[in-house]
Short mmCIF file of C-alpha atoms in Angstrom, two decimals:
data_model
loop_
_atom_site.label_atom_id
_atom_site.label_comp_id
_atom_site.label_asym_id
_atom_site.label_seq_id
_atom_site.Cartn_x
_atom_site.Cartn_y
_atom_site.Cartn_z
CA MET A 1 95.72 115.32 197.06
CA LYS A 2 96.99 116.12 193.46
CA PHE A 3 95.84 115.33 189.83
CA LEU A 4 97.92 112.89 187.52
CA ALA A 5 96.76 112.72 184.89
CA ILE A 6 93.43 115.27 182.72
CA SER A 7 91.60 113.17 180.18
CA GLU A 8 91.09 115.95 177.23
CA ALA A 9 88.96 113.33 174.82
CA PRO A 10 84.92 113.22 176.47
CA PHE A 11 83.90 109.74 177.43
CA TYR A 12 80.39 111.33 177.26
CA GLU A 13 78.27 114.08 176.12
CA ILE A 14 74.90 115.08 177.18
CA LYS A 15 73.23 118.19 174.64
CA TYR A 16 70.96 121.32 176.28
CA ARG A 17 69.43 124.06 175.80
CA SER A 18 70.36 127.45 176.85
CA SER A 19 69.55 131.48 176.82
CA GLY A 20 71.79 132.99 173.93
CA ARG A 21 72.41 136.75 172.09
CA GLY A 22 69.31 138.51 171.05
CA GLY A 23 66.62 135.99 172.70
CA GLU A 24 68.09 133.00 170.65
CA VAL A 25 67.93 129.85 171.62
CA ARG A 26 71.30 128.21 171.87
CA ASN A 27 72.12 123.94 171.39
CA VAL A 28 75.27 123.36 173.83
CA VAL A 29 76.85 119.60 174.32
CA LEU A 30 78.46 118.98 177.81
CA PRO A 31 81.22 117.11 178.40
CA PHE A 32 82.52 115.16 180.86
CA TYR A 33 85.34 114.07 181.47
CA LYS A 34 88.04 111.92 183.04
CA ALA A 35 90.40 113.12 185.30
CA ILE A 36 92.95 111.28 188.38
CA VAL A 37 94.13 111.93 191.23
CA ASP A 38 97.13 110.31 193.44
CA GLU A 39 95.03 108.81 196.13
CA LEU A 40 91.39 108.36 197.93
CA PRO A 41 90.47 107.93 201.13
CA GLN A 42 89.01 104.53 200.95
CA GLY A 43 85.73 103.83 200.66
CA ILE A 44 85.68 106.40 198.14
CA SER A 45 84.88 105.34 194.39
CA SER A 46 85.04 108.28 192.27
CA PHE A 47 84.15 112.53 193.04
CA VAL A 48 82.52 114.80 190.22
CA LEU A 49 83.27 118.45 189.86
CA THR A 50 81.59 120.98 187.13
CA SER A 51 79.96 124.07 186.77
CA ASP A 52 77.58 126.67 184.15
CA LEU A 53 75.22 125.05 184.06
CA GLN A 54 73.32 127.16 183.01
CA GLY A 55 70.37 126.09 180.22
CA ARG A 56 67.76 123.92 180.30
CA GLU A 57 67.33 119.70 178.55
CA GLN A 58 66.17 119.38 175.77
CA ASN A 59 62.45 117.83 176.43
CA GLN A 60 60.97 121.51 176.42
CA LYS A 61 57.64 119.48 178.23
CA THR A 62 59.54 118.92 181.16
CA ASN A 63 62.35 121.41 180.34
CA ARG A 64 64.12 121.04 183.44
CA LEU A 65 67.51 123.31 184.42
CA VAL A 66 70.56 120.97 182.92
CA GLY A 67 71.67 120.11 186.72
CA GLU A 68 68.82 117.76 187.14
CA LEU A 69 69.42 115.66 184.15
CA VAL A 70 72.81 115.84 184.77
CA ALA A 71 72.54 114.24 188.29
CA GLU A 72 69.79 111.60 186.27
CA GLU A 73 72.41 110.01 183.77
CA LEU A 74 74.99 109.93 185.82
CA SER A 75 73.28 107.80 188.38
CA LEU A 76 73.04 105.83 184.88
CA LEU A 77 76.00 105.32 184.04
CA SER A 78 76.87 104.00 186.87
CA ASP A 79 74.26 101.93 187.72
CA MET A 80 74.84 100.21 184.06
CA GLY A 81 78.63 99.93 185.30
CA GLU A 82 80.05 102.75 183.31
CA ILE A 83 81.29 104.67 185.60
CA PRO A 84 82.30 103.73 189.54
CA SER A 85 80.46 104.46 191.92
CA ILE A 86 80.18 108.22 192.64
CA SER A 87 80.77 109.62 196.59
CA PHE A 88 80.24 113.32 196.39
CA VAL A 89 79.36 115.50 193.71
CA ALA A 90 80.34 119.54 194.40
CA LEU A 91 78.60 121.92 192.62
CA ALA A 92 81.46 125.53 191.57
CA GLY A 93 78.21 127.82 190.79
CA ASP A 94 75.66 129.13 188.70
CA PHE A 95 73.19 126.24 187.51
CA TYR A 96 70.19 129.23 186.53
CA ASP A 97 68.54 129.55 183.48
CA HIS A 98 64.92 130.90 182.59
CA PRO A 99 62.33 128.71 181.34
CA GLN A 100 62.11 130.48 178.58
CA LEU A 101 65.57 130.91 177.69
CA HIS A 102 65.02 134.47 175.97
CA LYS A 103 67.68 136.14 178.19
CA VAL A 104 70.87 135.17 178.63
CA GLY A 105 72.90 135.52 182.83
CA GLY A 106 69.60 134.83 184.11
CA THR A 107 69.83 134.01 189.06
CA GLY A 108 66.70 131.74 190.33
CA ASP A 109 66.76 129.30 192.24
CA VAL A 110 68.94 126.26 191.86
CA ALA A 111 67.93 124.41 195.00
CA GLY A 112 66.07 121.20 192.86
CA VAL A 113 69.75 121.01 191.27
CA TRP A 114 71.52 120.58 194.18
CA ASN A 115 68.95 117.80 195.84
CA ALA A 116 68.86 115.97 192.30
CA PHE A 117 72.23 115.32 192.90
CA ALA A 118 71.62 115.23 196.45
CA LYS A 119 69.02 112.52 195.68
CA GLU A 120 70.79 110.48 193.17
CA PHE A 121 74.79 110.32 195.55
CA PRO A 122 75.58 110.87 199.71
CA ILE A 123 76.27 113.82 199.83
CA VAL A 124 77.08 117.61 197.55
CA VAL A 125 78.88 120.06 198.19
CA GLY A 126 79.16 123.33 196.42
CA VAL A 127 79.97 127.23 196.36
CA LEU A 128 76.47 129.58 195.20
CA GLY A 129 77.39 131.56 191.52
CA ASN A 130 76.38 134.85 191.18
CA HIS A 131 73.65 134.07 189.08
CA ASP A 132 71.69 131.47 191.88
CA ILE A 133 68.93 131.61 195.45
CA VAL A 134 69.42 129.47 196.92
CA ALA A 135 67.37 129.32 200.04
CA GLU A 136 69.00 127.04 202.68
CA SER A 137 65.98 125.42 204.04
CA HIS A 138 64.88 123.96 200.70
CA LEU A 139 67.51 122.78 200.65
CA ALA A 140 67.60 117.93 201.02
CA SER A 141 70.60 117.43 204.56
CA ASN A 142 73.09 116.12 202.54
CA ALA A 143 73.04 119.06 200.94
CA ILE A 144 75.86 121.25 202.03
CA VAL A 145 77.06 125.41 200.73
CA LEU A 146 80.50 126.69 201.44
CA ASP A 147 80.76 130.17 202.28
CA GLY A 148 84.28 131.01 203.38
CA ASN A 149 84.49 127.35 206.15
CA SER A 150 85.28 123.96 205.15
CA LYS A 151 83.55 120.45 205.61
CA ASN A 152 84.99 116.91 206.18
CA CYS A 153 83.56 115.16 203.67
CA LEU A 154 84.33 111.57 203.75
CA GLY A 155 87.60 112.10 204.56
CA ILE A 156 88.25 114.96 201.89
CA ARG A 157 88.70 118.50 203.42
CA ILE A 158 87.28 120.43 201.08
CA GLY A 159 86.48 124.40 201.58
CA GLY A 160 84.60 127.18 199.52
CA VAL A 161 84.12 130.51 198.65
CA SER A 162 80.44 131.60 197.49
CA GLY A 163 79.77 134.28 195.06
CA ILE A 164 82.22 137.09 193.08
CA ILE A 165 83.44 140.36 193.87
CA GLY A 166 81.39 143.29 193.75
CA SER A 167 78.49 145.62 194.50
CA SER A 168 77.10 143.84 197.69
CA ASN A 169 73.95 145.11 197.06
CA ARG A 170 73.29 142.87 193.82
CA ASN A 171 73.08 138.36 193.91
CA GLN A 172 76.16 136.86 196.12
CA ARG A 173 77.76 139.83 195.10
CA LYS A 174 81.51 140.74 197.88
CA SER A 175 83.33 143.00 198.54
CA GLN A 176 86.79 142.78 197.88
CA PRO A 177 87.75 143.28 201.38
CA GLU A 178 84.70 140.46 202.09
CA PHE A 179 85.61 138.05 199.57
CA MET A 180 89.50 137.71 199.92
CA ASN A 181 88.60 137.40 203.94
CA ALA A 182 86.75 134.25 203.56
CA LEU A 183 89.74 132.68 200.70
CA ALA A 184 92.04 134.03 203.10
CA LYS A 185 89.84 131.78 205.50
CA VAL A 186 88.96 128.60 203.82
CA THR A 187 93.02 128.80 202.59
CA SER A 188 94.33 128.98 205.73
CA VAL A 189 93.81 125.93 207.01
CA LYS A 190 94.47 122.34 205.18
CA ASN A 191 92.03 121.50 202.65
CA ASP A 192 92.36 118.87 200.18
CA LEU A 193 90.30 121.37 197.80
CA ILE A 194 88.67 124.64 197.60
CA LEU A 195 85.57 125.10 195.30
CA LEU A 196 84.89 128.37 194.31
CA HIS A 197 82.92 130.67 192.23
CA GLN A 198 85.45 133.09 190.59
CA GLY A 199 88.78 131.89 190.74
CA PRO A 200 91.86 133.16 189.62
CA GLU A 201 93.70 135.32 186.03
CA ASP A 202 96.20 132.80 183.79
CA THR A 203 98.25 135.23 181.94
CA ALA A 204 100.20 133.09 180.60
CA ASN A 205 96.82 131.84 178.65
CA CYS A 206 95.94 135.05 177.84
CA GLN A 207 92.43 133.47 179.90
CA GLU A 208 90.27 135.68 182.53
CA GLY A 209 89.75 135.81 186.31
CA ASP A 210 91.03 138.38 189.31
CA PRO A 211 94.13 138.95 189.62
CA LYS A 212 94.18 139.49 193.91
CA ILE A 213 92.84 135.55 194.44
CA THR A 214 95.41 134.60 191.44
CA ASN A 215 98.15 136.93 194.19
CA HIS A 216 96.44 134.98 196.70
CA LEU A 217 96.37 131.55 195.59
CA LEU A 218 100.56 132.08 194.85
CA SER A 219 101.41 132.67 198.58
CA LYS A 220 99.84 129.61 199.34
CA ASP A 221 100.43 125.24 199.39
CA ILE A 222 96.66 124.19 198.69
CA GLY A 223 96.83 121.62 196.49
CA ILE A 224 93.54 121.74 194.19
CA VAL A 225 91.40 124.87 193.69
CA VAL A 226 88.56 124.65 191.60
CA PHE A 227 86.45 127.25 189.40
CA GLY A 228 83.96 128.19 186.58
CA HIS A 229 82.47 131.89 185.79
CA ARG A 230 85.29 132.61 182.87
CA HIS A 231 85.17 130.02 180.56
CA TRP A 232 88.98 129.17 180.31
CA ARG A 233 90.48 127.17 176.69
CA LYS A 234 93.17 125.46 178.46
CA PRO A 235 91.08 124.49 181.85
CA PHE A 236 94.22 123.32 183.86
CA ILE A 237 97.65 125.13 184.92
CA GLU A 238 99.60 124.99 187.30
CA LEU A 239 99.57 128.07 189.46
CA GLY A 240 102.40 128.59 191.40
CA LYS A 241 102.44 125.01 194.03
CA ASN A 242 98.89 124.74 193.11
CA GLN A 243 96.38 123.03 190.73
CA VAL A 244 94.30 125.06 189.52
CA LEU A 245 91.27 123.97 187.34
CA ASN A 246 87.88 125.20 184.98
CA VAL A 247 85.30 122.86 185.27
CA ASP A 248 82.87 125.81 183.13
CA LYS A 249 80.15 124.26 181.72
CA ARG A 250 82.21 121.13 181.74
CA LEU A 251 82.25 117.51 184.24
CA TYR A 252 85.28 115.71 185.77
CA LEU A 253 84.72 112.07 186.63
CA VAL A 254 87.40 112.06 189.25
CA THR A 255 88.86 108.62 190.48
CA SER A 256 92.23 107.89 192.10
CA ALA A 257 95.15 106.10 190.30
CA ASN A 258 94.07 103.05 192.50
CA ALA A 259 90.89 102.77 191.55
#
């Protein structure tokens, strides 16, 4: 599976609120983009890629995490025929923000987001970010968390590594050897898509990431690698034989050229 085209203009947007510096509440826009791959397995009309939806909906009475709103909006767009039916949703981590939106970088339970996607779509698969807490026993049966392993989702094999490199006594952090060992596991087998929260660096465009992840990916021919954690102004690059897509605070609806 390879990307053939990725739109630069969004086809849809959602406004939401997010924690800002110094207790300020920011108004944020989440853009929805379209992407086209060369082929998809029979029976898959489209799938979704997104991450780092750290905020709350505009409606302060219900005050849901924005990921819950996104699941609902995607379902409505599909029901109205505005987009193809969505076969699965792939999440690359970080879907929490404080109810009061009083502090940047809040850590908390995101099971509600995963279950909102699982309610609307056949499968939700993904990795956890460093601000995510999930008890897998609280997830729907069609929600799959990846961490150093791979799953076949309707004919697309997806591998993933949760968390970031850091002190292992903090939430969703791994020592560098532990993280790289998990990454080696999912890149040593054939996957169509790799999901990470922490991704590579892009020195050519001065975009932040981890150089060890970069070097590892340069030695592999994976296909598509998707991640978040650091926002890139240029979201799509080629890295060796791989295509790399940053989905931080963005959503991509992926369809095939033959759709």
